Amino acid sequence: GVHKEGLLYEGKAKKVYTTGDPKRLWVEYKDDATAFNGEKKGTIRGKGRLNNLISAALFTYLTRQGVANHFERLLSDHEQLVRQVSILPVEVVVRNMAAGSMAKRLGLEEGRKLSRPVVEFYYKKDELGDPLINEDHIDVLGLARPEQVGQMKSVALKVNRLLSRYFAERDLILVDFKLEFGLTAEGQLLLADEISPDTCRLWDSQTQEKLDKDRFRRDLGGVLEAYQEILNRVGGEQNV
Amino acid sequence: GVHKEGLLYEGKAKKVYTTGDPKRLWVEYKDDATAFNGEKKGTIRGKGRLNNLISAALFTYLTRQGVANHFERLLSDHEQLVRQVSILPVEVVVRNMAAGSMAKRLGLEEGRKLSRPVVEFYYKKDELGDPLINEDHIDVLGLARPEQVGQMKSVALKVNRLLSRYFAERDLILVDFKLEFGLTAEGQLLLADEISPDTCRLWDSQTQEKLDKDRFRRDLGGVLEAYQEILNRVGGEQNV
Ligand SMILES: Nc1ncnc2c1ncn2[C@@H]1O[C@H](COP(=O)(O)OP(=O)(O)O)[C@@H](O)[C@H]1O
Ligand SMILES: Nc1ncnc2c1ncn2[C@@H]1O[C@H](COP(=O)(O)OP(=O)(O)O)[C@@H](O)[C@H]1O
Ligand SMILES: [Mg+2]
Ligand SMILES: [Mg+2]
């Protein structure tokens, strides 16, 4: 059976271990919270478990809807088994409303509905603070091939359509979210990493209450309670 | 005949006046130099004249090569007559080598040749510090229609091909440059504003010496001499 081997890498939110199987990785979700490119740090006991379960539920839903992704199965309440991919160093952000860095950069009011979803690419490189880039930058930096960029964009927009509806049915507004993609050894592009309140902005449809990482970024309190509320609305542990 | 009427607006580098003719504007190039979004200021006596003459020479060349632009004729050594357009609030930058903000943002060595020209769009908005944007941002902000964006991009790449060759024949490397576009009352997209050492990075092909606004930005001295050298290489006042 699958077993945990050596630590492959440790990121800000997860530890990734090799397994006996070269195609599979063992991901452990941590309780660490970071924001503003690592400048703000904290620990939120229980966050790793909630993000692991939420991410598993969302990837499971996306698999059912035909979106190829790395998730295989839960290993424990804070661990999951995923397909090993080489992550493309491009973060793909989709936005339905102006918020966070986009609102600030472009002088827009937070919560302003955009006339259509906006896709942004960021160069995943901590030393540079993950700068916004365009498709020409991706090409000359050799971060991904133009056809992969096109694929990432169309998958991101499909995920947006699917998750916007999925969350709307659960009284949640999907304001924006970040995706990461990777390539399998065979060159297949897979949606990877995580989809959780750490990587999505989710507002309660009725009250507009923020139920995501902005509670940590902006010291609003009740971080764990918000993440627990998201897990409840995506169906708790049953749906995974 | 054409005559200068009221001041329509004064920018950082030029004053723009109405004329008796609603289709034409009187542009006066100033000796003011600014950099870093107006944070650094200076006066370089004679710069207005040089940029007016250089810009006129380059627009004249582009007209001959079939690139529709606003330039009509010189009015004096520091003034020119142009077609009135409503400027689209998008600056279009084309880069052949990494330099300036791109080198810094993406961690590239200045002067690194790019595998192909990179086109960037910036939101022309001083209060926001002219942020980098993508085509989705242009669309949701309503800054230009998608087909206009496509046109700006293809004209910018054509200008890059033409001017790269033009400057190469004059022992100059066109590292990067910024263009502005506007719409006539009839809706025609015209290349507008200026093309000068204030808006292009130009390096001597032999010595790599910077012959552009970076001499001012970086306190290298010899700003006027560099701009005069560019005017000499584009053919002095004859070619206009
Ligand atoms: N299926 C996968 N295969 C390989 N690496 C992955 C996979 N999914 C996610 N990763 C990577 O695991 C690392 C750890 O995740 P995380 O702690 O979120 O890192 P970061 O600090 O970069 O946000 C990240 O580099 C992420 O891209
Ligand atoms: N043909 C034109 N019609 C109308 N406005 C123009 C034209 N060409 C340039 N402009 C505008 O003239 C203004 C003054 O130029 P400049 O001093 O360079 O301004 P800025 O401070 O914005 O760089 C700018 O807003 C520029 O976009
Ligand atoms: Mg992460
Ligand atoms: Mg200007």
XYZ file of C-alpha atoms and ligand atoms in Angstrom:
536
model
C 0.000 0.000 0.000
C 0.884 3.688 -0.114
C 3.260 4.918 2.551
C 4.883 8.210 3.444
C 8.577 8.494 2.536
C 10.858 11.532 2.595
C 9.820 15.183 2.734
C 9.983 16.437 -0.876
C 9.296 20.064 -0.001
C 7.670 22.154 2.646
C 5.713 25.212 1.543
C 3.925 27.868 3.534
C 0.727 25.830 3.922
C 1.590 22.191 3.167
C 4.272 19.542 3.448
C 4.710 17.262 0.465
C 6.155 13.753 0.859
C 7.129 11.133 -1.671
C 5.414 7.746 -1.456
C 6.468 4.288 -2.617
C 4.777 5.199 -5.908
C 6.664 7.747 -8.079
C 3.329 8.974 -9.518
C 1.840 9.860 -6.151
C 2.589 12.376 -3.404
C 1.455 12.520 0.201
C 0.287 16.035 1.099
C -0.017 17.183 4.678
C -1.993 20.388 5.260
C -0.407 22.513 8.016
C -1.943 24.860 10.561
C 0.453 27.646 9.501
C -1.059 30.821 8.106
C 0.942 33.362 6.116
C -0.025 36.467 4.172
C 1.572 39.327 2.227
C 4.269 37.108 0.767
C 5.218 35.627 4.126
C 5.477 38.959 5.964
C 2.567 38.115 8.257
C 2.665 34.752 10.021
C 0.489 32.847 12.423
C -0.779 29.452 13.464
C -4.450 28.581 13.363
C -4.995 25.252 15.098
C -7.333 23.127 13.033
C -6.901 25.041 9.752
C -4.886 22.254 8.133
C -7.688 19.755 8.746
C -10.387 22.114 7.438
C -8.457 23.035 4.272
C -7.625 19.412 3.599
C -11.289 18.403 3.847
C -12.599 21.427 1.909
C -10.003 20.990 -0.832
C -10.825 17.283 -1.094
C -14.568 18.049 -1.395
C -14.002 20.655 -4.116
C -11.571 18.536 -6.136
C -13.991 15.612 -5.872
C -16.789 17.801 -7.215
C -14.571 19.044 -10.064
C -13.554 15.500 -10.968
C -17.253 14.586 -11.252
C -17.709 17.595 -13.524
C -14.864 16.460 -15.783
C -12.080 18.774 -14.630
C -8.828 16.740 -14.551
C -7.055 17.362 -11.251
C -4.403 15.887 -8.973
C -6.639 14.741 -6.103
C -6.814 10.995 -5.478
C -8.145 10.412 -1.961
C -8.033 11.457 1.663
C -5.388 9.781 3.825
C -6.441 11.317 7.137
C -8.272 14.430 8.285
C -5.232 16.580 7.431
C -3.595 14.529 4.667
C -4.410 13.619 1.107
C -2.924 11.565 -1.712
C -2.390 13.400 -5.002
C -0.888 12.765 -8.432
C 2.691 13.998 -8.646
C 3.055 16.829 -11.135
C 5.730 19.383 -11.901
C 4.022 22.604 -10.953
C 4.100 25.363 -13.607
C 5.402 28.508 -11.874
C 2.305 30.482 -12.831
C -0.563 31.234 -10.489
C -3.868 31.633 -12.297
C -6.343 33.962 -10.621
C -9.981 34.337 -11.658
C -12.011 37.258 -10.338
C -15.753 37.902 -10.410
C -15.612 40.998 -8.224
C -12.856 43.499 -7.519
C -11.138 42.755 -4.202
C -7.708 42.612 -2.627
C -4.761 43.527 -4.838
C -6.916 44.127 -7.927
C -9.148 46.640 -6.161
C -6.071 48.445 -4.862
C -4.046 48.352 -8.120
C -6.899 49.590 -10.286
C -8.601 51.932 -7.812
C -11.831 49.908 -7.717
C -14.204 49.577 -4.795
C -13.976 46.175 -3.110
C -16.989 44.090 -4.031
C -17.632 45.865 -7.330
C -19.069 43.268 -9.711
C -16.956 42.872 -12.849
C -18.807 42.806 -16.172
C -17.169 39.445 -16.873
C -14.640 37.179 -15.140
C -11.077 38.474 -15.256
C -8.176 36.029 -15.565
C -4.775 37.076 -14.258
C -1.436 35.292 -14.302
C 1.171 35.741 -11.580
C 4.769 34.567 -11.705
C 5.051 32.149 -8.740
C 8.358 33.353 -7.339
C 8.499 34.377 -3.696
C 11.725 36.424 -4.068
C 9.932 38.672 -6.583
C 6.700 38.866 -4.593
C 4.671 36.930 -7.220
C 4.374 39.750 -9.782
C 1.441 40.062 -12.192
C 2.528 38.995 -15.669
C 0.969 38.624 -19.099
C 1.093 35.860 -21.703
C 4.125 37.393 -23.448
C 6.057 37.322 -20.156
C 5.092 33.670 -19.621
C 6.422 32.917 -23.104
C 9.763 34.744 -22.916
C 10.402 33.490 -19.389
C 9.635 29.957 -20.636
C 7.188 29.370 -17.761
C 4.667 27.516 -19.934
C 3.990 26.994 -23.618
C 1.357 29.245 -25.235
C -1.030 26.297 -25.745
C -0.677 25.403 -22.034
C -1.486 29.002 -21.143
C -4.615 28.796 -23.286
C -5.573 25.528 -21.593
C -4.984 26.919 -18.084
C -7.140 29.924 -18.938
C -10.026 27.866 -20.275
C -9.884 25.365 -17.396
C -9.768 28.275 -14.920
C -12.868 29.809 -16.493
C -14.637 26.449 -16.435
C -13.737 25.976 -12.756
C -15.089 29.469 -12.158
C -18.420 28.643 -13.796
C -18.683 25.362 -11.876
C -17.611 26.648 -8.473
C -19.555 29.919 -8.739
C -22.743 27.884 -9.168
C -21.685 25.289 -6.580
C -21.034 27.971 -3.956
C -24.117 30.015 -4.919
C -26.231 26.944 -4.111
C -24.621 27.061 -0.670
C -25.297 30.778 -0.114
C -21.718 31.770 -0.860
C -20.326 34.267 -3.361
C -17.114 33.199 -5.077
C -15.379 36.586 -5.305
C -12.066 35.308 -6.673
C -9.658 32.378 -6.411
C -6.160 31.202 -7.315
C -5.302 27.967 -9.096
C -2.042 26.138 -9.757
C -1.470 23.657 -12.561
C 1.180 21.027 -13.149
C 2.312 18.521 -15.738
C 2.382 14.766 -15.219
C 5.390 12.779 -16.445
C 3.324 12.105 -19.615
C 2.800 15.846 -20.160
C -0.859 15.976 -19.128
C -1.914 19.301 -17.619
C -3.633 18.775 -14.263
C -5.222 21.214 -11.898
C -3.203 20.822 -8.677
C -2.356 22.405 -5.294
C -5.419 23.307 -3.200
C -8.801 25.020 -3.372
C -9.729 26.283 0.057
C -10.577 29.459 1.983
C -6.813 30.139 1.846
C -6.981 30.406 -1.957
C -10.566 31.616 -2.568
C -12.433 34.722 -1.429
C -15.853 33.524 -0.254
C -18.538 35.841 1.074
C -21.844 34.896 2.642
C -24.530 35.757 0.062
C -26.917 37.135 2.673
C -24.643 39.070 5.001
C -21.552 39.612 2.747
C -19.523 38.310 5.675
C -16.009 37.264 4.646
C -15.468 33.537 5.207
C -11.886 33.237 3.964
C -8.243 34.137 4.534
C -9.053 37.875 4.558
C -10.170 37.292 8.169
C -6.522 36.458 8.909
C -4.979 39.081 6.567
C -7.111 41.865 8.039
C -7.233 40.652 11.659
C -10.991 40.212 11.610
C -10.922 37.264 14.039
C -12.970 34.103 13.767
C -10.742 32.545 11.126
C -11.258 28.933 12.167
C -15.010 29.461 12.614
C -15.250 30.854 9.080
C -13.343 27.920 7.591
C -15.531 25.489 9.595
C -18.618 27.225 8.161
C -17.264 26.665 4.634
C -16.671 22.973 5.413
C -20.237 22.691 6.751
C -21.675 24.278 3.608
C -19.689 22.038 1.240
C -21.161 19.075 3.112
C -18.746 18.314 5.891
C -16.688 15.162 5.583
C -19.418 13.135 3.865
C -18.962 14.493 0.357
C -15.350 13.503 -0.054
C -4.258 79.732 -41.263
C -3.745 77.678 -38.143
C -3.357 79.626 -34.925
C -2.840 78.798 -31.281
C -5.912 79.224 -29.071
C -6.486 78.185 -25.441
C -4.431 75.699 -23.442
C -6.357 72.409 -23.592
C -4.103 70.580 -21.135
C -0.615 70.650 -19.796
C 1.117 67.328 -19.158
C 4.502 66.530 -17.724
C 6.323 66.979 -21.064
C 4.015 68.939 -23.367
C 1.409 71.663 -23.518
C -1.516 71.061 -25.825
C -3.479 73.978 -27.314
C -6.619 74.113 -29.394
C -6.407 75.754 -32.817
C -9.042 77.408 -35.017
C -9.578 73.930 -36.455
C -11.404 71.445 -34.156
C -9.535 68.560 -35.812
C -6.074 69.889 -35.027
C -4.059 70.585 -31.890
C -0.961 72.694 -31.341
C 1.593 70.777 -29.245
C 4.423 72.537 -27.464
C 7.246 70.320 -26.210
C 8.552 71.543 -22.843
C 12.028 71.412 -21.296
C 10.604 69.748 -18.154
C 11.872 66.315 -17.252
C 10.065 64.000 -14.830
C 10.594 60.393 -13.826
C 9.218 57.788 -11.413
C 5.643 58.993 -11.777
C 6.572 62.641 -11.186
C 8.661 62.000 -8.050
C 11.864 63.185 -9.729
C 11.742 66.534 -11.503
C 14.139 68.695 -13.479
C 14.551 71.089 -16.365
C 16.791 70.298 -19.314
C 17.114 73.381 -21.473
C 16.780 72.409 -25.115
C 15.088 69.050 -24.510
C 11.716 70.285 -25.767
C 13.243 71.273 -29.105
C 15.132 67.997 -29.497
C 12.121 65.806 -28.645
C 9.880 67.828 -30.946
C 12.298 67.379 -33.872
C 13.033 63.700 -33.139
C 9.335 62.880 -32.710
C 8.517 64.692 -35.951
C 11.231 62.748 -37.822
C 10.017 59.390 -36.462
C 6.323 60.075 -37.122
C 7.212 61.236 -40.651
C 9.091 57.984 -41.228
C 6.171 55.927 -39.860
C 3.691 57.810 -42.077
C 5.820 56.898 -45.117
C 5.733 53.271 -43.952
C 1.957 53.314 -43.724
C 1.478 53.679 -39.966
C -1.458 56.063 -39.384
C -0.446 58.661 -36.791
C -1.408 62.070 -35.474
C 1.579 64.084 -36.774
C 0.819 66.760 -39.369
C 3.764 69.194 -39.500
C 6.287 71.181 -37.517
C 5.204 74.626 -36.393
C 8.540 75.714 -34.903
C 11.579 74.012 -33.428
C 9.609 73.114 -30.278
C 6.051 72.944 -31.594
C 4.110 70.671 -33.901
C 0.612 70.406 -35.341
C -1.200 67.109 -34.744
C -4.608 65.559 -35.333
C -6.852 65.868 -32.308
C -7.703 62.477 -30.849
C -9.208 61.274 -27.617
C -6.326 59.405 -26.050
C -7.105 55.863 -24.869
C -5.901 55.604 -21.249
C -3.643 52.670 -22.077
C 0.101 52.920 -22.574
C 1.442 50.265 -24.915
C 5.021 49.197 -24.247
C 7.089 46.997 -26.570
C 10.314 45.459 -25.314
C 13.142 43.739 -27.201
C 15.438 43.470 -24.194
C 14.764 43.386 -20.470
C 15.358 46.805 -18.888
C 13.857 49.180 -16.347
C 10.720 48.032 -14.576
C 10.517 44.727 -16.476
C 14.063 43.696 -15.502
C 13.278 44.572 -11.883
C 9.791 42.981 -11.724
C 10.887 39.706 -13.298
C 14.421 39.468 -11.883
C 16.092 39.689 -15.313
C 19.465 41.174 -16.086
C 19.197 44.530 -17.839
C 20.048 44.125 -21.510
C 19.061 40.468 -21.686
C 17.723 39.874 -25.186
C 14.144 38.571 -25.162
C 13.362 35.609 -27.431
C 10.644 37.725 -29.046
C 9.167 41.187 -28.545
C 7.016 41.523 -25.444
C 3.948 43.765 -25.487
C 2.705 45.221 -22.212
C -0.286 47.399 -21.411
C -0.293 49.953 -18.615
C -3.299 51.807 -17.269
C -2.471 55.504 -17.866
C -3.526 56.874 -14.506
C -1.021 58.932 -12.528
C -2.854 58.493 -9.177
C -2.388 54.707 -9.483
C 1.207 54.921 -10.722
C 0.344 53.543 -14.195
C -0.081 49.874 -13.179
C 0.596 46.975 -15.545
C -2.697 45.507 -16.756
C -3.849 42.744 -19.070
C -6.478 42.621 -21.795
C -9.199 41.459 -19.385
C -8.541 44.502 -17.173
C -8.754 46.795 -20.223
C -12.102 45.218 -21.049
C -13.743 45.360 -17.608
C -12.435 48.882 -16.974
C -13.857 49.893 -20.370
C -10.542 51.481 -21.400
C -10.722 50.208 -24.987
C -12.718 47.666 -26.950
C -11.108 44.231 -27.511
C -10.704 44.873 -31.260
C -8.971 48.183 -30.504
C -6.630 46.343 -28.141
C -5.819 43.886 -30.927
C -5.180 46.772 -33.314
C -2.949 48.616 -30.827
C -0.958 45.441 -30.287
C -0.435 44.778 -33.983
C 0.427 48.417 -34.764
C 2.862 48.442 -31.825
C 4.599 45.317 -33.146
C 4.748 46.829 -36.650
C 6.229 50.046 -35.242
C 8.739 47.888 -33.389
C 9.802 46.091 -36.577
C 10.086 49.385 -38.472
C 11.861 51.393 -35.804
C 14.180 48.556 -34.742
C 15.488 48.395 -38.318
C 15.492 52.202 -38.703
C 17.540 52.650 -35.532
C 19.822 49.695 -36.295
C 20.779 51.410 -39.552
C 21.823 54.361 -37.370
C 23.878 52.264 -34.947
C 21.219 52.317 -32.259
C 19.528 49.474 -30.395
C 15.834 49.985 -29.715
C 15.605 48.340 -26.286
C 11.975 49.275 -25.580
C 9.456 52.056 -26.104
C 6.020 53.306 -25.055
C 3.211 54.312 -27.399
C -0.114 56.058 -26.905
C -3.087 55.756 -29.218
C -6.211 57.836 -29.666
C -9.471 57.902 -31.576
C -10.480 60.588 -34.051
C -14.034 61.947 -34.002
C -14.760 59.413 -36.780
C -13.470 56.552 -34.591
C -10.193 55.972 -36.447
C -7.398 54.655 -34.228
C -4.266 56.799 -34.612
C -0.844 56.449 -33.093
C -0.396 59.684 -31.098
C 1.616 61.419 -28.363
C 5.410 61.345 -28.950
C 8.257 59.010 -29.869
C 11.474 60.391 -28.453
C 14.333 59.533 -26.077
C 11.817 60.289 -23.306
C 9.670 57.361 -24.433
C 12.238 54.954 -25.977
C 15.305 53.243 -24.563
C 18.058 53.670 -27.174
C 21.550 52.281 -26.737
C 24.554 52.870 -28.975
C 25.127 49.587 -30.861
C 28.917 49.795 -30.509
C 29.404 51.070 -26.960
C 25.998 50.160 -25.388
C 25.934 53.747 -24.120
C 22.463 54.839 -23.022
C 21.178 57.707 -25.169
C 17.780 58.219 -23.564
C 15.859 59.296 -20.480
C 17.697 56.757 -18.292
C 20.548 59.336 -18.268
C 18.136 61.594 -16.359
C 16.476 58.831 -14.280
C 19.830 57.480 -13.129
C 21.760 60.760 -12.909
C 24.241 59.727 -15.589
C 24.695 63.286 -16.879
C 24.924 64.339 -20.526
C 21.173 64.136 -21.067
C 20.984 66.930 -23.655
C 24.095 65.652 -25.483
C 22.533 62.181 -25.748
C 19.252 63.544 -27.133
C 21.241 65.735 -29.579
C 23.122 62.615 -30.706
C 19.786 60.885 -31.399
C 18.608 63.894 -33.421
C 21.860 63.814 -35.419
C 21.447 60.110 -36.173
C 17.837 60.461 -37.300
C 19.016 63.117 -39.744
C 18.828 66.385 -37.878
C 16.103 68.789 -38.937
C 16.292 67.895 -42.639
C 14.255 64.693 -42.496
C 11.111 66.234 -41.139
N 0.279 17.529 -7.186
C 1.390 18.194 -6.845
N 2.619 17.747 -7.222
C 3.736 18.422 -6.872
N 3.741 19.566 -6.158
C 2.553 20.070 -5.758
C 1.326 19.421 -6.085
N 0.314 20.190 -5.580
C 0.888 21.256 -4.970
N 2.234 21.194 -5.064
C 3.211 22.155 -4.530
O 3.431 21.896 -3.172
C 4.118 22.995 -2.589
C 3.674 23.210 -1.179
O 2.421 23.864 -1.111
P 2.277 25.222 -0.288
O 2.631 24.975 1.132
O 0.922 25.760 -0.614
O 3.446 26.090 -0.970
P 3.624 27.673 -1.172
O 4.417 28.149 -0.005
O 4.341 27.775 -2.487
O 2.225 28.270 -1.262
C 3.867 24.156 -3.555
O 5.048 24.435 -4.269
C 2.806 23.605 -4.495
O 2.886 24.217 -5.771
N -3.039 63.952 -30.811
C -3.376 64.158 -29.536
N -4.631 64.578 -29.223
C -4.979 64.782 -27.935
N -4.161 64.619 -26.891
C -2.897 64.188 -27.138
C -2.438 63.927 -28.458
N -1.164 63.482 -28.395
C -0.829 63.443 -27.079
N -1.856 63.887 -26.318
C -1.897 64.003 -24.852
O -1.295 65.212 -24.471
C -1.066 65.176 -23.060
C 0.209 65.901 -22.737
O 1.336 65.129 -23.025
P 2.401 64.838 -21.886
O 2.964 66.118 -21.376
O 3.352 63.809 -22.434
O 1.434 64.219 -20.762
P 1.728 63.168 -19.573
O 2.041 63.980 -18.361
O 0.429 62.407 -19.470
O 2.872 62.270 -20.012
C -1.086 63.688 -22.699
O -2.285 63.425 -21.986
C -1.114 63.004 -24.046
O -1.745 61.744 -23.971
Mg 0.372 27.565 -1.489
Mg 3.814 61.897 -21.764
